[in-house]
Amino acid sequence: MVNLSKEVTKFAEKVLDETTKYDGHIIRAVEQTVLLPDGRQTKRDVVYHADAIAILALTKDNKMILEKQWRAPVKQVTLEIPAGKIDKRDQNPLDAVNRELNEETRLAAKKVAPITGFYTSIGFADEYMTLYLATDLSPVVAELPQDDDEQIDLIYVDYEQATELFNSGQLKDAKTNMAYLYWRTLQ
Amino acid sequence: MVNLSKEVTKFAEKVLDETTKYDGHIIRAVEQTVLLPDGRQTKRDVVYHADAIAILALTKDNKMILEKQWRAPVKQVTLEIPAGKIDKRDQNPLDAVNRELNEETRLAAKKVAPITGFYTSIGFADEYMTLYLATDLSPVVAELPQDDDEQIDLIYVDYEQATELFNSGQLKDAKTNMAYLYWRTLQ
């Protein structure tokens, strides 16, 4: 029905120049000069960031695991599902899922299945995130060390509580709200 | 059940210094030095970006409107729901919804309702997006000028086609995949 690869010629921009403006701790921000399909030139900002995973983790008594933590970009405490960057230690995204579950929830999942993958802020960033459903959870045998600049508290909410949090605007994180909506489709 | 504002003291980081590293066209990237609750210091990257709106626009024959366009950060043609930044012209987010619908789809919505709001990449950016449901659509009376560096083609997909695109991984944009999952909850 839709073949996007055939249409690259019509839409593609050619990068004429790319200059790194900030090579930071978790991002690299660049300014591109691009040639538009109609022959004009324009500037694009692009932020490069590692790919990531996020986890709708449902306990055996059917509760969703949420983390309370401080988020510097928005200067507030948020409620989010477990998530983390895919890094060099990971042979594949599932390694990151299992590691983050261990580090952040001290649980291991017997069943892990992808729900959907997506670019988080496609207008300016390349971060690609895959959202997983993790079930059949039990305590880990060996605890991995936690990130020492992350302070996280866990809460466990059933579907009715999650719905209340969603409806009242207390869930305000893209991956978390997407996970909640996916959970709603299972009800 | 959850009172996040009470817990700010436990989690809050204090920004000791913030240095702009790149003041670009649509982003500003900064490096922060922050004081953690336990007294240690660390560095944070933060990308500031305008807030935004996105629209699950359902036509009278119950089709979802998708846009094909080139996205520089991911170097590919994508399928996305209509969206755009909230800018200085807008007195409120609904002004941005109506403008983007006009510019990108040439339609006006009699009914617009918020579905959910969320930070798109809360780990490194402050972009807050509100997703709206727009229905009772009809052609606009007066067409607004289009962004001259945006090349967009529209497609209209029914629920079964959208499901096929979602399941096959051809929808890979956070706001679009969230809109699809919300639509699924209405089936």
Coordinates of C-alpha atoms in Angstrom, one line a residue:
Chain A
M1 CA 0.0 0.0 0.0
V2 CA 2.7 2.4 1.0
N3 CA 6.2 2.1 -0.4
L4 CA 8.3 4.9 1.2
S5 CA 11.7 3.8 -0.2
K6 CA 10.4 4.5 -3.8
E7 CA 9.8 8.1 -2.9
V8 CA 13.2 9.1 -1.5
T9 CA 14.1 10.9 -4.7
K10 CA 11.1 13.2 -4.4
F11 CA 11.7 14.1 -0.8
A12 CA 15.4 13.6 0.0
E13 CA 17.5 16.4 1.2
K14 CA 21.2 16.3 0.5
V15 CA 23.5 17.2 3.4
L16 CA 26.1 19.6 2.0
D17 CA 27.7 20.4 5.4
E18 CA 27.5 19.2 8.9
T19 CA 29.2 21.0 11.8
T20 CA 29.3 19.7 15.3
K21 CA 28.2 22.6 17.6
Y22 CA 28.2 20.7 20.9
D23 CA 29.7 17.3 21.7
G24 CA 28.2 16.7 25.1
H25 CA 27.8 13.9 27.6
I26 CA 24.8 12.2 26.1
I27 CA 24.1 14.2 23.0
R28 CA 25.9 15.7 20.0
A29 CA 24.2 18.7 18.4
V30 CA 25.1 19.6 14.8
E31 CA 24.1 22.2 12.3
Q32 CA 23.5 20.9 8.8
T33 CA 23.4 22.8 5.6
V34 CA 21.0 20.9 3.3
L35 CA 20.0 21.0 -0.4
L36 CA 16.2 20.8 -0.7
P37 CA 14.7 18.8 -3.6
D38 CA 13.8 22.1 -5.3
G39 CA 17.4 23.3 -5.4
R40 CA 17.3 25.7 -2.5
Q41 CA 19.4 25.4 0.6
T42 CA 18.4 25.6 4.3
K43 CA 19.8 24.9 7.7
R44 CA 18.8 22.0 10.0
D45 CA 19.5 21.4 13.7
V46 CA 20.0 17.7 14.5
V47 CA 20.6 16.1 17.9
Y48 CA 22.3 12.7 17.9
H49 CA 21.5 10.5 20.9
A50 CA 21.9 6.8 21.7
D51 CA 19.0 4.5 20.9
A52 CA 16.9 3.4 23.8
I53 CA 14.5 0.8 25.2
A54 CA 11.4 1.2 27.5
I55 CA 9.5 -1.4 29.4
L56 CA 5.9 -1.9 30.2
A57 CA 6.6 -4.2 33.1
L58 CA 3.5 -5.9 34.5
T59 CA 3.8 -7.8 37.7
K60 CA 2.1 -11.2 38.4
D61 CA -0.7 -9.3 40.2
N62 CA -1.1 -7.2 37.1
K63 CA 0.4 -3.9 38.2
M64 CA 2.5 -1.6 36.1
I65 CA 5.9 -0.5 37.5
L66 CA 6.5 3.2 37.5
E67 CA 9.6 5.1 38.6
K68 CA 9.7 8.4 40.4
Q69 CA 12.7 10.4 39.5
W70 CA 14.0 14.0 39.0
R71 CA 14.3 15.0 35.3
A72 CA 16.7 17.9 34.7
P73 CA 15.3 19.0 31.3
V74 CA 11.8 19.6 32.8
K75 CA 12.9 20.4 36.4
Q76 CA 10.4 18.1 38.1
V77 CA 9.7 14.7 39.6
T78 CA 8.1 12.4 37.0
L79 CA 6.4 9.0 36.8
E80 CA 7.9 6.9 34.1
I81 CA 8.2 3.3 33.0
P82 CA 11.6 1.7 33.3
A83 CA 13.9 2.7 30.4
G84 CA 17.4 3.2 29.4
K85 CA 19.9 3.8 26.7
I86 CA 21.3 0.9 24.5
D87 CA 25.0 1.0 25.1
K88 CA 28.2 -0.7 24.0
R89 CA 27.8 -3.5 26.4
D90 CA 24.6 -4.6 24.6
Q91 CA 24.7 -7.1 21.9
N92 CA 21.0 -6.4 21.1
P93 CA 18.2 -4.3 22.6
L94 CA 17.0 -7.2 24.8
D95 CA 20.3 -7.0 26.7
A96 CA 19.4 -3.4 27.6
V97 CA 15.9 -4.5 28.6
N98 CA 17.2 -7.1 31.0
R99 CA 19.9 -4.9 32.4
E100 CA 17.5 -1.9 33.1
L101 CA 14.9 -4.2 34.6
N102 CA 17.6 -5.6 36.9
E103 CA 19.1 -2.2 37.8
E104 CA 15.9 -0.3 38.3
T105 CA 13.4 -2.9 39.5
R106 CA 15.5 -5.8 40.7
L107 CA 13.3 -8.1 38.6
A108 CA 13.9 -10.5 35.7
A109 CA 11.3 -11.2 33.0
K110 CA 10.6 -14.6 31.6
K111 CA 8.6 -13.1 28.8
V112 CA 9.7 -10.0 26.8
A113 CA 8.0 -9.0 23.6
P114 CA 8.3 -5.8 21.5
I115 CA 5.2 -3.6 21.3
T116 CA 6.4 -0.9 18.9
G117 CA 9.5 1.1 18.0
F118 CA 9.6 4.9 17.2
Y119 CA 11.7 8.0 16.9
T120 CA 11.0 10.0 20.1
S121 CA 11.4 13.6 18.6
I122 CA 11.7 13.1 14.9
G123 CA 11.8 16.8 14.2
F124 CA 15.2 17.4 15.8
A125 CA 16.6 14.2 17.2
D126 CA 17.6 10.7 16.0
E127 CA 16.8 8.8 19.2
Y128 CA 15.0 5.5 18.4
M129 CA 13.2 3.8 21.2
T130 CA 11.7 0.3 21.3
L131 CA 8.9 -0.3 23.8
Y132 CA 8.7 -3.8 25.2
L133 CA 6.1 -5.7 27.3
A134 CA 7.8 -7.6 30.1
T135 CA 5.8 -10.2 32.0
D136 CA 6.3 -13.3 34.2
L137 CA 8.5 -11.2 36.5
S138 CA 10.5 -12.6 39.5
P139 CA 13.3 -11.2 41.7
V140 CA 16.8 -11.3 40.1
V141 CA 19.4 -13.7 41.4
A142 CA 22.3 -11.3 41.1
E143 CA 21.8 -7.5 41.4
L144 CA 23.6 -5.3 39.0
P145 CA 25.2 -2.1 40.2
Q146 CA 22.9 1.0 39.8
D147 CA 23.8 4.2 38.0
D148 CA 25.2 6.4 40.7
D149 CA 23.6 9.6 39.5
E150 CA 20.1 8.2 39.3
Q151 CA 17.8 8.4 42.4
I152 CA 14.7 6.3 41.7
D153 CA 11.7 5.2 43.8
L154 CA 9.4 2.5 42.5
I155 CA 5.6 2.5 42.6
Y156 CA 3.2 -0.3 41.4
V157 CA -0.2 0.7 40.1
D158 CA -3.1 -1.4 38.9
Y159 CA -5.0 -0.5 35.7
E160 CA -7.6 1.7 37.5
Q161 CA -4.8 3.7 39.3
A162 CA -2.9 4.0 36.0
T163 CA -6.1 5.3 34.4
E164 CA -6.5 7.9 37.1
L165 CA -2.9 9.0 36.7
F166 CA -3.3 9.2 32.9
N167 CA -6.7 11.0 33.0
S168 CA -5.4 13.5 35.6
G169 CA -2.4 14.4 33.6
Q170 CA 0.1 12.9 36.1
L171 CA 1.5 10.7 33.3
K172 CA 3.3 13.1 31.0
D173 CA 6.1 11.2 29.5
A174 CA 5.8 9.9 25.9
K175 CA 6.9 6.3 26.4
T176 CA 4.9 6.0 29.6
N177 CA 1.7 7.4 28.1
M178 CA 2.2 5.1 25.1
A179 CA 2.7 2.1 27.4
Y180 CA -0.5 3.0 29.3
L181 CA -2.5 3.3 26.0
Y182 CA -1.2 -0.1 24.9
W183 CA -2.2 -1.5 28.2
R184 CA -5.7 0.0 27.7
T185 CA -6.0 -1.9 24.4
L186 CA -5.5 -5.2 26.3
Q187 CA -8.4 -4.5 28.7
Chain B
M1 CA -2.5 8.3 45.6
V2 CA 0.6 9.9 44.2
N3 CA 1.7 13.4 45.3
L4 CA 4.9 14.2 43.3
S5 CA 5.2 17.8 44.5
K6 CA 5.8 16.7 48.1
E7 CA 8.8 14.7 47.0
V8 CA 10.7 17.4 45.3
T9 CA 13.1 17.9 48.2
K10 CA 14.2 14.2 48.1
F11 CA 14.9 14.2 44.4
A12 CA 15.5 17.7 43.2
E13 CA 18.8 18.7 41.6
K14 CA 20.1 22.2 42.0
V15 CA 21.5 23.8 38.8
L16 CA 24.8 25.4 39.8
D17 CA 25.7 26.5 36.3
E18 CA 24.2 26.4 32.9
T19 CA 26.2 27.2 29.8
T20 CA 24.7 27.5 26.3
K21 CA 26.8 25.3 24.0
Y22 CA 24.7 25.8 20.8
D23 CA 22.0 28.3 20.2
G24 CA 20.6 26.9 16.9
H25 CA 17.6 27.4 14.6
I26 CA 15.0 25.3 16.5
I27 CA 17.0 24.1 19.6
R28 CA 19.3 25.5 22.3
A29 CA 21.7 22.9 23.8
V30 CA 23.2 23.6 27.2
E31 CA 25.5 21.9 29.6
Q32 CA 24.4 22.1 33.3
T33 CA 26.5 21.5 36.4
V34 CA 24.0 20.2 39.0
L35 CA 24.1 19.4 42.7
L36 CA 22.6 16.0 43.4
P37 CA 20.5 15.5 46.6
D38 CA 23.4 13.5 48.1
G39 CA 25.8 16.5 47.8
R40 CA 27.8 15.3 44.8
Q41 CA 28.0 17.2 41.5
T42 CA 27.4 15.9 38.0
K43 CA 26.9 17.3 34.4
R44 CA 23.6 17.2 32.5
D45 CA 23.0 17.9 28.8
V46 CA 19.6 19.7 28.1
V47 CA 18.1 20.6 24.8
Y48 CA 15.5 23.3 24.8
H49 CA 12.9 23.2 22.1
A50 CA 9.4 24.8 21.6
D51 CA 6.4 23.0 22.8
A52 CA 4.3 21.3 20.1
I53 CA 1.0 19.9 19.1
A54 CA 0.1 16.7 17.1
I55 CA -3.3 15.8 15.7
L56 CA -5.1 12.5 15.2
A57 CA -7.3 13.8 12.4
L58 CA -10.1 11.4 11.5
T59 CA -12.0 12.2 8.3
K60 CA -15.8 11.8 8.0
D61 CA -15.3 8.4 6.4
N62 CA -13.1 7.4 9.4
K63 CA -9.7 7.6 7.9
M64 CA -6.5 8.8 9.7
I65 CA -4.5 11.5 7.9
L66 CA -0.8 10.8 7.5
E67 CA 1.9 12.9 6.0
K68 CA 4.9 11.7 4.0
Q69 CA 7.9 13.8 4.5
W70 CA 11.7 13.8 4.7
R71 CA 13.2 13.9 8.2
A72 CA 16.7 15.2 8.4
P73 CA 17.6 13.6 11.8
V74 CA 16.7 10.1 10.6
K75 CA 17.6 10.6 6.9
Q76 CA 14.4 8.9 5.6
V77 CA 10.8 9.5 4.4
T78 CA 8.4 9.0 7.3
L79 CA 4.7 8.6 7.8
E80 CA 3.4 11.0 10.6
I81 CA 0.3 12.6 11.8
P82 CA 0.0 16.4 11.3
A83 CA 2.0 18.3 13.9
G84 CA 3.9 21.5 14.5
K85 CA 5.5 23.8 17.0
I86 CA 3.5 26.2 19.1
D87 CA 4.9 29.6 18.2
K88 CA 4.5 33.3 19.2
R89 CA 1.5 33.7 16.9
D90 CA -0.5 31.2 19.1
Q91 CA -2.5 32.4 22.0
N92 CA -3.0 28.8 23.0
P93 CA -2.3 25.3 21.7
L94 CA -5.6 25.1 19.8
D95 CA -4.4 28.0 17.6
A96 CA -1.5 25.8 16.6
V97 CA -3.8 22.8 16.0
N98 CA -6.1 24.8 13.7
R99 CA -3.1 26.4 11.8
E100 CA -1.3 23.2 11.2
L101 CA -4.5 21.4 10.1
N102 CA -5.0 24.2 7.6
E103 CA -1.4 24.4 6.4
E104 CA -0.8 20.7 6.1
T105 CA -4.2 19.2 5.3
R106 CA -6.4 22.1 4.1
L107 CA -9.0 21.0 6.5
A108 CA -10.8 22.6 9.5
A109 CA -12.1 20.7 12.5
K110 CA -15.4 21.4 14.2
K111 CA -14.4 19.2 17.1
V112 CA -11.0 19.2 18.7
A113 CA -10.3 17.5 22.0
P114 CA -7.0 16.8 23.9
I115 CA -6.1 13.1 24.2
T116 CA -2.9 13.4 26.3
G117 CA 0.2 15.6 26.8
F118 CA 3.8 14.4 27.3
Y119 CA 7.4 15.3 27.2
T120 CA 8.8 13.7 24.0
S121 CA 12.4 12.9 25.1
I122 CA 12.4 13.6 28.8
G123 CA 16.0 12.3 29.3
F124 CA 17.5 15.2 27.4
A125 CA 14.9 17.6 26.0
D126 CA 12.1 19.8 27.4
E127 CA 9.8 19.6 24.3
Y128 CA 6.2 19.1 25.6
M129 CA 3.6 17.9 23.1
T130 CA -0.1 17.7 23.3
L131 CA -1.9 15.1 21.2
Y132 CA -5.4 16.1 20.0
L133 CA -8.3 14.3 18.3
A134 CA -9.7 16.4 15.5
T135 CA -13.0 15.3 13.9
D136 CA -15.9 16.7 11.9
L137 CA -13.4 17.9 9.3
S138 CA -14.3 20.0 6.2
P139 CA -12.3 22.0 3.6
V140 CA -11.0 25.3 4.9
V141 CA -12.4 28.5 3.5
A142 CA -9.1 30.4 3.4
E143 CA -5.8 28.6 2.9
L144 CA -2.9 29.7 5.0
P145 CA 0.6 29.8 3.3
Q146 CA 2.7 26.7 3.8
D147 CA 6.1 26.4 5.3
D148 CA 8.4 26.8 2.3
D149 CA 11.0 24.3 3.5
E150 CA 8.4 21.5 4.1
Q151 CA 7.5 19.1 1.3
I152 CA 4.5 17.0 2.4
D153 CA 2.3 14.5 0.7
L154 CA -0.9 13.3 2.4
I155 CA -2.3 9.8 2.6
Y156 CA -5.6 8.7 4.2
V157 CA -5.7 5.3 5.8
D158 CA -8.6 3.4 7.4
Y159 CA -8.2 1.5 10.7
E160 CA -7.2 -1.8 9.0
Q161 CA -4.6 -0.1 6.8
A162 CA -3.2 1.8 9.8
T163 CA -3.0 -1.5 11.7
E164 CA -1.0 -3.0 8.9
L165 CA 1.4 0.0 8.9
F166 CA 1.8 -0.3 12.7
N167 CA 2.3 -4.0 12.8
S168 CA 4.8 -3.9 9.9
G169 CA 6.9 -1.3 11.6
Q170 CA 6.1 1.4 9.0
L171 CA 4.8 3.7 11.7
K172 CA 7.9 4.7 13.6
D173 CA 7.2 8.1 15.0
A174 CA 6.3 8.4 18.7
K175 CA 3.3 10.8 18.3
T176 CA 2.0 8.8 15.3
N177 CA 2.3 5.4 17.1
M178 CA 0.6 6.9 20.2
A179 CA -2.2 8.2 18.0
Y180 CA -2.7 4.8 16.4
L181 CA -2.8 3.1 19.8
Y182 CA -5.4 5.6 21.0
W183 CA -7.4 5.0 17.9
R184 CA -7.2 1.3 18.7
T185 CA -8.7 1.9 22.1
L186 CA -11.8 3.4 20.4
Q187 CA -12.4 0.3 18.2

